Short mmCIF file of C-alpha atoms and ligand atoms in Angstrom, two decimals:
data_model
loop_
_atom_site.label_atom_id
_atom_site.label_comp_id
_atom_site.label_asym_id
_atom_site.label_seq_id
_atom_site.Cartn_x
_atom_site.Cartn_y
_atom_site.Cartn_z
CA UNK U 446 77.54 86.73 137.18
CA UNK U 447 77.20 89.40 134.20
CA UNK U 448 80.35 89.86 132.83
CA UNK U 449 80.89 94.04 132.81
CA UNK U 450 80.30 95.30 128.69
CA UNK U 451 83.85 97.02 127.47
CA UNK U 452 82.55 99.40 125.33
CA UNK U 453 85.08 101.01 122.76
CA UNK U 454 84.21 103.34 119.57
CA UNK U 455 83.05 101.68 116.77
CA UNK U 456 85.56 100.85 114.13
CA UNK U 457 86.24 103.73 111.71
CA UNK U 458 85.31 106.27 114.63
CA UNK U 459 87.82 107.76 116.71
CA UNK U 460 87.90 109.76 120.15
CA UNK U 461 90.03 113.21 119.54
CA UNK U 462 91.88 114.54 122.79
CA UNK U 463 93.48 116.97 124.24
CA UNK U 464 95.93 118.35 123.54
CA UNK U 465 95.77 117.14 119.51
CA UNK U 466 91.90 119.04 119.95
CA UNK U 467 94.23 122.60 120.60
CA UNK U 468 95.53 121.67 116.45
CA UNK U 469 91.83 121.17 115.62
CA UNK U 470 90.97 124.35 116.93
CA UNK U 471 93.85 125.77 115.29
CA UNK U 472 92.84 124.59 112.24
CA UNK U 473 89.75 125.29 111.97
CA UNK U 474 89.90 128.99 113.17
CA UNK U 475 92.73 129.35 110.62
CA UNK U 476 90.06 128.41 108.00
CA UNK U 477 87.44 131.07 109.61
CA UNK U 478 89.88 133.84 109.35
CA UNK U 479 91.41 133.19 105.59
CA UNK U 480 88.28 132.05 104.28
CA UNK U 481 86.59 135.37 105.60
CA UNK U 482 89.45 137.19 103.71
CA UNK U 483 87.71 136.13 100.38
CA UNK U 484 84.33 136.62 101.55
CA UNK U 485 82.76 133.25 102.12
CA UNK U 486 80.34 133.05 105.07
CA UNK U 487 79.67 130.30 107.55
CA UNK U 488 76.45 127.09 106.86
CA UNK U 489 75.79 124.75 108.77
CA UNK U 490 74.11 122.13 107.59
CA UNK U 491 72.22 118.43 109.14
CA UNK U 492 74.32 116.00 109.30
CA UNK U 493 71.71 113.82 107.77
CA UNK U 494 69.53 114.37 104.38
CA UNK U 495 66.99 112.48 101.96
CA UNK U 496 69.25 109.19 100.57
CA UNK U 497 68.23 110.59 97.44
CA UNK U 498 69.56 113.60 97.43
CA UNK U 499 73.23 112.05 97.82
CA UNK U 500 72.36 109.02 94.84
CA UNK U 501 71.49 112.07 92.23
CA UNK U 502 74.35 114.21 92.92
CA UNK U 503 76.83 112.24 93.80
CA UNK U 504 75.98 109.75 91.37
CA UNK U 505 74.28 105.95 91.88
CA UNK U 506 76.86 103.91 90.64
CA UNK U 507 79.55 105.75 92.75
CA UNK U 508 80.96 103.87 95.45
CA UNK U 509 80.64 106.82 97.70
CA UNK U 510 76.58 105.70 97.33
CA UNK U 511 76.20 101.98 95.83
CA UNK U 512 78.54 100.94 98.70
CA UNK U 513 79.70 103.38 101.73
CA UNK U 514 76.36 105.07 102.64
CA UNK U 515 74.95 104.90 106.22
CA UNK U 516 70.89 104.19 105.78
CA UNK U 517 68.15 103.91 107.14
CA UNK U 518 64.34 104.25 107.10
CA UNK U 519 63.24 107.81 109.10
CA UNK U 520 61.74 107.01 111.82
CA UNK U 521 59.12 110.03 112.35
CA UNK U 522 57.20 108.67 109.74
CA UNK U 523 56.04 105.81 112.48
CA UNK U 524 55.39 108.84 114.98
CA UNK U 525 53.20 110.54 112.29
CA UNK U 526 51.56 107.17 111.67
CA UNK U 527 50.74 106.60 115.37
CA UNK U 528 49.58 110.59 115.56
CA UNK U 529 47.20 109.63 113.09
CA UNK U 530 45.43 106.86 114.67
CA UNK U 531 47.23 103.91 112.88
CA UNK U 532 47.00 100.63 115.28
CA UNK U 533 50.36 99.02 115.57
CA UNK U 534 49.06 95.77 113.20
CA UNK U 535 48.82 98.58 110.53
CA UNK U 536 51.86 99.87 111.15
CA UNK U 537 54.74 96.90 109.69
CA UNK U 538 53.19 96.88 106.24
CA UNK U 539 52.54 100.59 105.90
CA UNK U 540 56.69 101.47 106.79
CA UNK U 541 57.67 99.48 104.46
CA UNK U 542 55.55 101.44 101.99
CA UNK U 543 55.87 105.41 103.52
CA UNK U 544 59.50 105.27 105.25
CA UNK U 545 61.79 108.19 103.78
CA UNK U 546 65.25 106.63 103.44
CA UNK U 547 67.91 108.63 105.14
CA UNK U 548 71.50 108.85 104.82
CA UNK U 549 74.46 110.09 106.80
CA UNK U 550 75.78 112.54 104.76
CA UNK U 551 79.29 111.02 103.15
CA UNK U 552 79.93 114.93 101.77
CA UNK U 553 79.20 118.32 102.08
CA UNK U 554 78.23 119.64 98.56
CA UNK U 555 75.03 117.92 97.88
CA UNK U 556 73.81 119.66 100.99
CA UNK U 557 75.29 122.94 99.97
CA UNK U 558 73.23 122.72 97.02
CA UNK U 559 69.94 121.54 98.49
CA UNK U 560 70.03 124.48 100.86
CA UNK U 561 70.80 126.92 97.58
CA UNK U 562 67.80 126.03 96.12
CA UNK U 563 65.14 125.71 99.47
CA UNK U 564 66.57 129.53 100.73
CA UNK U 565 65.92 130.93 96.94
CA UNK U 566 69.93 131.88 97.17
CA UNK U 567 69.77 132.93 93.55
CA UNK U 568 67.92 135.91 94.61
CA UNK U 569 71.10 136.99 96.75
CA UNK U 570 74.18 138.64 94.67
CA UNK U 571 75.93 136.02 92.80
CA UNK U 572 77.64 134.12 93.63
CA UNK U 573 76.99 132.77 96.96
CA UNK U 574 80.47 132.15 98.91
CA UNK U 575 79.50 129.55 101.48
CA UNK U 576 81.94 127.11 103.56
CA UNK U 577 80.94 124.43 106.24
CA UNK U 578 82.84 122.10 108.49
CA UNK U 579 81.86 118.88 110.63
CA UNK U 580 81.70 115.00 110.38
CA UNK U 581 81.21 112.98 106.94
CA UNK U 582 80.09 109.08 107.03
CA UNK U 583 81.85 106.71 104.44
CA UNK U 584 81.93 102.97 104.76
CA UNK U 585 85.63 102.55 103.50
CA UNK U 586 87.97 100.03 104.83
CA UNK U 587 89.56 102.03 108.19
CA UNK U 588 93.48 102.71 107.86
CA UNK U 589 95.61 105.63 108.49
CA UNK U 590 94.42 108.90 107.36
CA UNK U 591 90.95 106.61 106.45
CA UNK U 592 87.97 106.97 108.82
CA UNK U 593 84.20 106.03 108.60
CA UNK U 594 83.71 109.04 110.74
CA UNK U 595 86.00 111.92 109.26
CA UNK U 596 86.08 115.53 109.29
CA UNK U 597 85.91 118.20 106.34
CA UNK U 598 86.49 121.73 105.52
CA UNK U 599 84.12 122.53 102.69
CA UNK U 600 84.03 125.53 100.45
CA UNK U 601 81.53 126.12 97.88
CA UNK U 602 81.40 128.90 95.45
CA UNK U 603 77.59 128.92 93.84
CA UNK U 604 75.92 131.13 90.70
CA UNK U 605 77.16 134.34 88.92
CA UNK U 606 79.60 133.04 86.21
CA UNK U 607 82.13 130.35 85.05
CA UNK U 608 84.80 132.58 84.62
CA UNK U 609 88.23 131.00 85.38
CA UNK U 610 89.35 133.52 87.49
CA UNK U 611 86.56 132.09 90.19
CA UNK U 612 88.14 128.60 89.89
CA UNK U 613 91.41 130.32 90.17
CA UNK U 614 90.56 132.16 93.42
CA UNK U 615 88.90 129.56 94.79
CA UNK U 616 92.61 127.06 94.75
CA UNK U 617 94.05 130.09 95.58
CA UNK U 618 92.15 130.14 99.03
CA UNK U 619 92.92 126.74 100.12
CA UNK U 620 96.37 126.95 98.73
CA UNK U 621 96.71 130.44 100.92
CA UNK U 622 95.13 127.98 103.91
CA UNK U 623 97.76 125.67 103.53
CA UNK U 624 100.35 128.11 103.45
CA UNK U 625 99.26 130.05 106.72
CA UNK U 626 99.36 126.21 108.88
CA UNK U 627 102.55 125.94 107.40
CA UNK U 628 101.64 122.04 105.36
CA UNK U 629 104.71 121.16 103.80
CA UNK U 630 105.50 118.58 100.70
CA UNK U 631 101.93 120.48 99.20
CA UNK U 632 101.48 119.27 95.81
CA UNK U 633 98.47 121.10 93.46
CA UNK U 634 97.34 118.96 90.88
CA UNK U 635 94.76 120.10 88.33
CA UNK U 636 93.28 118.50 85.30
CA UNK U 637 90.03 119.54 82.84
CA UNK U 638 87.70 116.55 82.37
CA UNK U 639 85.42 118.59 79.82
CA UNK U 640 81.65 118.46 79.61
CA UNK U 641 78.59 117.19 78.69
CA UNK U 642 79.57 118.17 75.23
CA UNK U 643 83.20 116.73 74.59
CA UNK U 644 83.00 114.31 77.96
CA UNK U 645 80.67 111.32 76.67
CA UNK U 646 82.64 111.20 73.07
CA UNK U 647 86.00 110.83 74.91
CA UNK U 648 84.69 108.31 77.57
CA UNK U 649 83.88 106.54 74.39
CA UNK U 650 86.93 106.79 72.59
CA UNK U 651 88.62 105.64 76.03
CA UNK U 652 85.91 102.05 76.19
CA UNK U 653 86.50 101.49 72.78
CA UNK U 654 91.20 101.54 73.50
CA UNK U 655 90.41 99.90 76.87
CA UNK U 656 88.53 96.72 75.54
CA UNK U 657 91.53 95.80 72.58
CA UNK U 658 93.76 95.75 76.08
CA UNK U 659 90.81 94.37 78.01
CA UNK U 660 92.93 91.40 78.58
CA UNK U 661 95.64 92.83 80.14
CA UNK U 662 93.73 94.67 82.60
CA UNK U 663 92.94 93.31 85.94
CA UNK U 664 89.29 92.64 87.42
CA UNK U 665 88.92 95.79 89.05
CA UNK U 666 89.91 97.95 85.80
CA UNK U 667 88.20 94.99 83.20
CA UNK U 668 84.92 95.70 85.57
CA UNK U 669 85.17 100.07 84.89
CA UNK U 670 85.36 99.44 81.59
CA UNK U 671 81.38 98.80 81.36
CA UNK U 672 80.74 100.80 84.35
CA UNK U 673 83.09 103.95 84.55
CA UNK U 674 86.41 104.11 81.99
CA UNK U 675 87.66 107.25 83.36
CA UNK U 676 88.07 105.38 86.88
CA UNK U 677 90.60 103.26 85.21
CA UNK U 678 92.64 106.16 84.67
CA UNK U 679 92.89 106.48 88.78
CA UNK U 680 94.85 102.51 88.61
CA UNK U 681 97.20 102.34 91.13
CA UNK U 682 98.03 98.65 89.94
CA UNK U 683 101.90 98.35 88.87
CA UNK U 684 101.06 96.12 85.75
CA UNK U 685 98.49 98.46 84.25
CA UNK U 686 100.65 101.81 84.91
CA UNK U 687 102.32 101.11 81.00
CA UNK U 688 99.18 100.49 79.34
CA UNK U 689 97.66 103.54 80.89
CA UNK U 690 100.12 105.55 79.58
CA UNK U 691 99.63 104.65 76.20
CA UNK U 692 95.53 105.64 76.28
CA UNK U 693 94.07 108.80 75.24
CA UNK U 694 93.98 111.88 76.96
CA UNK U 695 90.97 114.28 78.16
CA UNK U 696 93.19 117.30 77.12
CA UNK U 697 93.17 116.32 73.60
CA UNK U 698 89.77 115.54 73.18
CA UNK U 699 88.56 118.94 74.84
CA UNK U 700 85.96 120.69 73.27
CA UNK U 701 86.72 124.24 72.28
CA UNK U 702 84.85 126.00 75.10
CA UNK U 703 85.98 123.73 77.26
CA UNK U 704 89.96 123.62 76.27
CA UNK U 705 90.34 127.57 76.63
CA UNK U 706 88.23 127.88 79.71
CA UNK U 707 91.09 125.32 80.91
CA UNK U 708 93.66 127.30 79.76
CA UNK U 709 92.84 130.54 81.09
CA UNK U 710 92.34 128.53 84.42
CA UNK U 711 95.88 127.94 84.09
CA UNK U 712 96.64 131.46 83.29
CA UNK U 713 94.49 132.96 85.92
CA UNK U 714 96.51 130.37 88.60
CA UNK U 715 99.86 131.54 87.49
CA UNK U 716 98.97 135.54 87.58
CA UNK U 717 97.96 134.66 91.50
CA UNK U 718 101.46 132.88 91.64
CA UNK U 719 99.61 129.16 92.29
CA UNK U 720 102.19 126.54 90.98
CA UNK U 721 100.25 123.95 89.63
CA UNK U 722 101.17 120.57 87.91
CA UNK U 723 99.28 119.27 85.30
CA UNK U 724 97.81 115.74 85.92
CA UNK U 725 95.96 114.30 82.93
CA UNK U 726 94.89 110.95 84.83
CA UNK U 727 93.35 112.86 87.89
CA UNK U 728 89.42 112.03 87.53
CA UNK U 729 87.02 112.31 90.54
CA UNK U 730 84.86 109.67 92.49
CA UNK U 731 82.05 112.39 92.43
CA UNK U 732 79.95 112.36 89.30
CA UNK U 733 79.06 115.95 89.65
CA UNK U 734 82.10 117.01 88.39
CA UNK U 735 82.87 119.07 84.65
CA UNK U 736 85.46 121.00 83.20
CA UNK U 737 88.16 122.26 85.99
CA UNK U 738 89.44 119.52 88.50
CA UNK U 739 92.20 119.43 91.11
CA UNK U 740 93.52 117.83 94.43
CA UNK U 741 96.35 118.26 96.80
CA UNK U 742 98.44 116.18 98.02
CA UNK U 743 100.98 116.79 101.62
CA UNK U 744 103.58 114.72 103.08
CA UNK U 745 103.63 112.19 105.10
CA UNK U 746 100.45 110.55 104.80
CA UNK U 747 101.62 107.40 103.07
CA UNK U 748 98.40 106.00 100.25
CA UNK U 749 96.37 108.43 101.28
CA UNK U 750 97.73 111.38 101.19
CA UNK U 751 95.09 113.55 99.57
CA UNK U 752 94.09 116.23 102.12
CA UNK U 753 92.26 117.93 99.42
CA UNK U 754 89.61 117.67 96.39
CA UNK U 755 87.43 119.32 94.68
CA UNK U 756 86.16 120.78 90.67
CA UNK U 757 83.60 122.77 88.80
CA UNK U 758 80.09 120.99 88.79
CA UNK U 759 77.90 123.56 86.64
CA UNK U 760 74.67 121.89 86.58
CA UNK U 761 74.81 119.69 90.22
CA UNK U 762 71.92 122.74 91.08
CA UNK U 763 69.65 122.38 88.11
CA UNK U 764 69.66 118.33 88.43
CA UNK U 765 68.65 118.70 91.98
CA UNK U 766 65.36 121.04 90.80
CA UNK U 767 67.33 124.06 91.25
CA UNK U 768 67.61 127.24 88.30
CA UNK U 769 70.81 126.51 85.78
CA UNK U 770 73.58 127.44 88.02
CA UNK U 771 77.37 127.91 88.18
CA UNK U 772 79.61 125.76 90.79
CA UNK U 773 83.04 124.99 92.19
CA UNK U 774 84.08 124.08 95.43
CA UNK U 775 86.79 122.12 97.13
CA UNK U 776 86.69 119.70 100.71
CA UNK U 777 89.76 119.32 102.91
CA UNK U 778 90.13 115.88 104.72
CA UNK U 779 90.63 117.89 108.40
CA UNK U 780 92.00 114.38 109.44
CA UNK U 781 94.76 114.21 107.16
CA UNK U 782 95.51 117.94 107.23
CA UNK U 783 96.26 117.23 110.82
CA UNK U 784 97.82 114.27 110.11
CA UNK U 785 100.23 116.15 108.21
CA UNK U 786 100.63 118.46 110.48
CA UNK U 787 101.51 116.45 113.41
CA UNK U 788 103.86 114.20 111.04
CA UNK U 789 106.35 117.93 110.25
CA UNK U 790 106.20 118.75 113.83
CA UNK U 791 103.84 121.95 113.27
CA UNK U 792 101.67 120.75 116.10
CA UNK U 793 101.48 122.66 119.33
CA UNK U 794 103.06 120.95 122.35
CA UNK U 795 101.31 119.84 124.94
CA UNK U 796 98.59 122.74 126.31
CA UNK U 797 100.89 124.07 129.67
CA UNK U 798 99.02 125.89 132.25
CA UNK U 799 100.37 129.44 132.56
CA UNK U 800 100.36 129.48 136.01
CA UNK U 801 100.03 126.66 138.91
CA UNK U 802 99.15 128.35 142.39
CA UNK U 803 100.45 126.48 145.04
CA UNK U 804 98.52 127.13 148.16
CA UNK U 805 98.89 125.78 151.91
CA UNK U 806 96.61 127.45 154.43
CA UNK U 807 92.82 128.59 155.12
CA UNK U 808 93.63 132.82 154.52
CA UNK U 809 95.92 131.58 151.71
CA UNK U 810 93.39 129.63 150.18
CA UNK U 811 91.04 132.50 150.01
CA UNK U 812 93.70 134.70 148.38
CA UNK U 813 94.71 131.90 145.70
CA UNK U 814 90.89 131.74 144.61
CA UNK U 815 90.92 135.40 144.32
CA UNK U 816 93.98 135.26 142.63
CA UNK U 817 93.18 132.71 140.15
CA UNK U 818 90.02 134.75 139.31
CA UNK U 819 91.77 137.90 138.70
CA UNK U 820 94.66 135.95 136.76
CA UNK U 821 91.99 133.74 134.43
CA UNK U 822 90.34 137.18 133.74
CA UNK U 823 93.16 138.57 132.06
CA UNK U 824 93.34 135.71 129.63
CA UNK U 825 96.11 133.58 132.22
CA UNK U 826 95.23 129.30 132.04
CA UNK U 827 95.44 128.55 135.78
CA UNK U 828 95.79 125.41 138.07
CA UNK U 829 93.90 125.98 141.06
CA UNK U 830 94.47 122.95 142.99
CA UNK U 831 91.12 121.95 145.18
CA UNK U 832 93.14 120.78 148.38
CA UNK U 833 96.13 121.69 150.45
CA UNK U 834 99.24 120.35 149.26
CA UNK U 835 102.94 120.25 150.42
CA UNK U 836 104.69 122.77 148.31
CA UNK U 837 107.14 119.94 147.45
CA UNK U 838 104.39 117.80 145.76
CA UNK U 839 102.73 121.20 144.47
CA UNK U 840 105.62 121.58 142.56
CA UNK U 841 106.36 118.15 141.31
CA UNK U 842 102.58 118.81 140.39
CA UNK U 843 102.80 122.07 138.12
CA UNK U 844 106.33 120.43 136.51
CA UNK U 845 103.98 117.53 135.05
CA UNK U 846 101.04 119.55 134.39
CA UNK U 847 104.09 121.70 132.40
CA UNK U 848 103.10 124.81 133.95
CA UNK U 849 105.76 128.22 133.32
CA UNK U 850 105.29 129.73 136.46
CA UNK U 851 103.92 128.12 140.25
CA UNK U 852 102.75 130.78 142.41
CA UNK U 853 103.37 130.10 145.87
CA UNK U 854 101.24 131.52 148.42
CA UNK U 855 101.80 130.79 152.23
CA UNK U 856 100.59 132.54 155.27
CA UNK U 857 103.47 134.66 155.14
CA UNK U 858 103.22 135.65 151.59
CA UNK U 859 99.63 136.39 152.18
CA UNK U 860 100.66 138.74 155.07
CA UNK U 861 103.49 140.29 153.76
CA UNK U 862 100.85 141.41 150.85
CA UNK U 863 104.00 140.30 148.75
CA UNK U 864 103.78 136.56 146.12
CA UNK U 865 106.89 134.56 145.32
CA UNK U 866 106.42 133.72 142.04
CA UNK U 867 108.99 130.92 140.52
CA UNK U 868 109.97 130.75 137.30
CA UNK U 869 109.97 126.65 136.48
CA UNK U 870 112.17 126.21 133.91
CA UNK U 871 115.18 127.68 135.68
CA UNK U 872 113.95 127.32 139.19
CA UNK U 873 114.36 131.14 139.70
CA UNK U 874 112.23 132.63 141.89
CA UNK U 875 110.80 136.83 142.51
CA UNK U 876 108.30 138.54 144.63
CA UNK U 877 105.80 140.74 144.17
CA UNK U 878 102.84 142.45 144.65
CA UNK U 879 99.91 141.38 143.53
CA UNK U 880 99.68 144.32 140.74
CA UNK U 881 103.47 144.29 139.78
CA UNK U 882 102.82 140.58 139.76
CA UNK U 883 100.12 140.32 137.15
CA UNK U 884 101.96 143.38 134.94
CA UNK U 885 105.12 141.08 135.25
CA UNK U 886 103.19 137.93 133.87
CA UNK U 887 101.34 140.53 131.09
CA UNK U 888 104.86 141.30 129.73
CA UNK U 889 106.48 137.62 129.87
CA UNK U 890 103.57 135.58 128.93
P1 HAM C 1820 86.32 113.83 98.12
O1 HAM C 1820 87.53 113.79 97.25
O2 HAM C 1820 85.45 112.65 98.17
O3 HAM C 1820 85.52 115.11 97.65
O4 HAM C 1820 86.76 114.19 99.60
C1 HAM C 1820 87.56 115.31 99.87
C2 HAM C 1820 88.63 114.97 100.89
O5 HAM C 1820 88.04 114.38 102.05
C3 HAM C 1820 89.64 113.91 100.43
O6 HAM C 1820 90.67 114.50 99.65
C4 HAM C 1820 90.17 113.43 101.75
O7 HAM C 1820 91.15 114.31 102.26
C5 HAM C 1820 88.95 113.48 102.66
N1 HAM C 1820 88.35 112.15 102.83
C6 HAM C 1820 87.51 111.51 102.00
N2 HAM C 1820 87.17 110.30 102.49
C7 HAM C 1820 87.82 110.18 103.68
C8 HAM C 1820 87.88 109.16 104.69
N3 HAM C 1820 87.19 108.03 104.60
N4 HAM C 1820 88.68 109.37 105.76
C9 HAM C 1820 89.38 110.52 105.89
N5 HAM C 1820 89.35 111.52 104.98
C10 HAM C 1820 88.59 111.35 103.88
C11 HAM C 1820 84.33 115.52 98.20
O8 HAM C 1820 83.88 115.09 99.22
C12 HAM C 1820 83.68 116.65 97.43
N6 HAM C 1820 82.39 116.98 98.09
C13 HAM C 1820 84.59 117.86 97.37
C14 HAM C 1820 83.98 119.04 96.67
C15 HAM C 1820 83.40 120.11 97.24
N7 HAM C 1820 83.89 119.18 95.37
C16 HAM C 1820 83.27 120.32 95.09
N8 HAM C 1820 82.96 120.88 96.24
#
């Protein structure tokens, strides 16, 4: 006999239910609202693009690309074959030569940018204010607050100028975000990683100090040195912690454009009342990045506890095929953020119905649809209850489904024209008409 499949999602990938989806909702209509206060508009963007496009801006070597991309070869390339007369023996050799490479999309700014440049944006007043929101693919090693299906809030800010005060405005939103959902234990740290001008002379400096302590590195951080210094700066290991201390530092080796563009960033935060800490070690996994750098941190998400990233990437445009253009722009992790939440108690209880009508009878059925009609339409969640039930068990029924108030209709309710309504946390119980009644639950609900 077939034993029965028991299928479960895939590891990395999560179901999200009621009522945690109410905080989603929450949260991301929270994000609508503030980040239409500063004048960004809504994309929305595929969730899949060229494999390309991700391996030149985020960067080849990246692990976000060498390692955690979802591929695969587009399959409506074999539908265009077969459209144009190709017999199937044609077909195996010819993918293998034509296929477009696709990737899910591990983040939201490469597609941000792609979409810049094919809807001639730069021909709209600079800059463009865009944000976005939906499902990333990385494949990281799943733990708490680590998917390989997550969610992000993205915000991109794109031509016009490099002034600090955008990169200043632009913390300030999420930081005004935060503050509205109530995070707690937030934690802004920013740091300046220069440019192409001061950048490649420090990441120099820093190869050159690493390899005389080369030895007392570990694998991980002996490997960066060749491949990417600054990432040895990110070390969590306990034995490298003192000879990272002891390296050079970015802020030192700033070039002159680049150290007072970071310290009017600073400035700029301080006149909007941002507190900020300095954190000279904090370098991105994105290699788009240049000049202005931050994430944020909450409680109670143990190692990974940013719910935020993000920097200036002048240039990410123009190396896609794009015209030289300004950028900054910042993701949330919407996991962690509710995460967070949930951990300091800011999450919503569990969704109660408003009302539970608690019918017994053929003419009091009729009145409790009409009822529950008339209540859903001004705005009331109500438990209409498909068959005929005790009132005992009715109750027991609107207690569990944590309903405030059970409306009991009977025959003699219905005929009196007058509705006991009972008030469940204290048992107490009222009638009313049916206007009074609906006027009654307008002012206590
Ligand atoms: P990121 O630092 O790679 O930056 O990701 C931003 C945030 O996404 C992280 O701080 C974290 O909260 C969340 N996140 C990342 N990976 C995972 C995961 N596997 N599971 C759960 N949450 C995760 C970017 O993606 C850049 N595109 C940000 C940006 C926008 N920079 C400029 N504009």
């Amino acid at each position: 006999m077939a034993t029965k499949a028991k299928f479960q999602a895939i590891r990395g990938t999560r179901d999200l239910l009621p009522p945690e989806t109410a905080l989603w909702n929450r949260v991301e209509q929270t994000a609508h609202e503030v980040f239409a206060t500063f004048g960004f508009g809504e994309i929305r963007l595929p969730i899949f693009e060229s494999t390309d496009l991700f391996s030149r801006a985020v960067g080849g070597e990246t692990d976000i690309v060498s390692k955690e991309m979802y591929t695969f070869s587009n399959p409506t390339s074999l539908a265009a074959m077969v459209r144009g007369g190709r017999t199937e023996g044609m077909l195996s050799d010819m993918l293998l030569s034509e296929a477009e490479m696709i990737s899910l999309r591990p983040e939201a700014t490469a597609s941000v940018c792609r979409a810049y440049i094919e809807h001639n944006m730069q021909q709209l007043p600079q800059p463009v204010k865009l944000y976005c929101m939906g499902p990333m693919f990385r494949r990281e090693r799943p733990q708490k607050g680590r998917y390989r299906q997550f969610y992000q809030i993205d915000a991109e800010v794109l031509g016009g100028t490099d002034a600090p005060a955008i990169d200043a405005e632009v913390i300030e939103m999420v930081m005004t975000f935060f503050d509205k959902l109530e995070l707690q234990g937030v934690l802004l740290e920013i740091n300046s990683i220069g440019d192409r001008n001061c950048r490649p002379k420090y990441v120099e400096l820093l190869r050159a100090e690493l390899s005389k302590v080369k030895d007392k590195l570990g694998p991980d951080s002996q490997r960066r040195i060749e491949t990417n210094p600054l990432r040895v700066l990110d070390s969590k290991v306990k034995e490298e912690q003192s000879i990272i201390e002891k390296l050079p530092r970015m802020a030192d080796h700033l070039c002159e454009d680049c150290a007072t563009h970071y310290s009017a960033v600073k400035h700029q935060l301080e006149m909007r009342g941002v507190i900020y800490r300095e954190n000279w070690r904090l370098v991105r996994g994105l290699d788009y990045y240049m000049r202005t750098t931050f994430e944020i941190t909450a409680q109670g998400l143990g190692s990974q506890n940013a719910v935020c990233g993000g920097g200036r990437y002048d240039g990410l445009v123009e190396l896609l095929g794009g015209p030289p253009t300004k950028g900054i722009g910042f993701a949330i992790g919407e996991d962690r953020l509710i995460l967070s939440l949930q951990e300091s108690g800011k999450a919503p209880a569990q969704q109660g119905r408003d009302v539970y009508i608690a019918w017994m009878g053929e003419r009091a059925h009729a009145t409790a649809i009409r009822a529950a009609k008339d209540l859903r339409k001004a705005g009331f969640s109500v438990e209409l209850p498909p068959v005929e039930q005790k009132f005992g068990k009715a109750l027991g029924q609107a207690d569990k489904l944590g309903a405030k108030y059970a409306l009991i209709l009977g025959d003699n309710e219905v005929s009196e024209g007058l509705w006991t309504l009972k008030t469940l946390a204290d048992g107490s119980q009222a009638k009313y008409t049916e206007p009074d009644l609906l006027a009654h639950l307008r002012k206590s609900l």
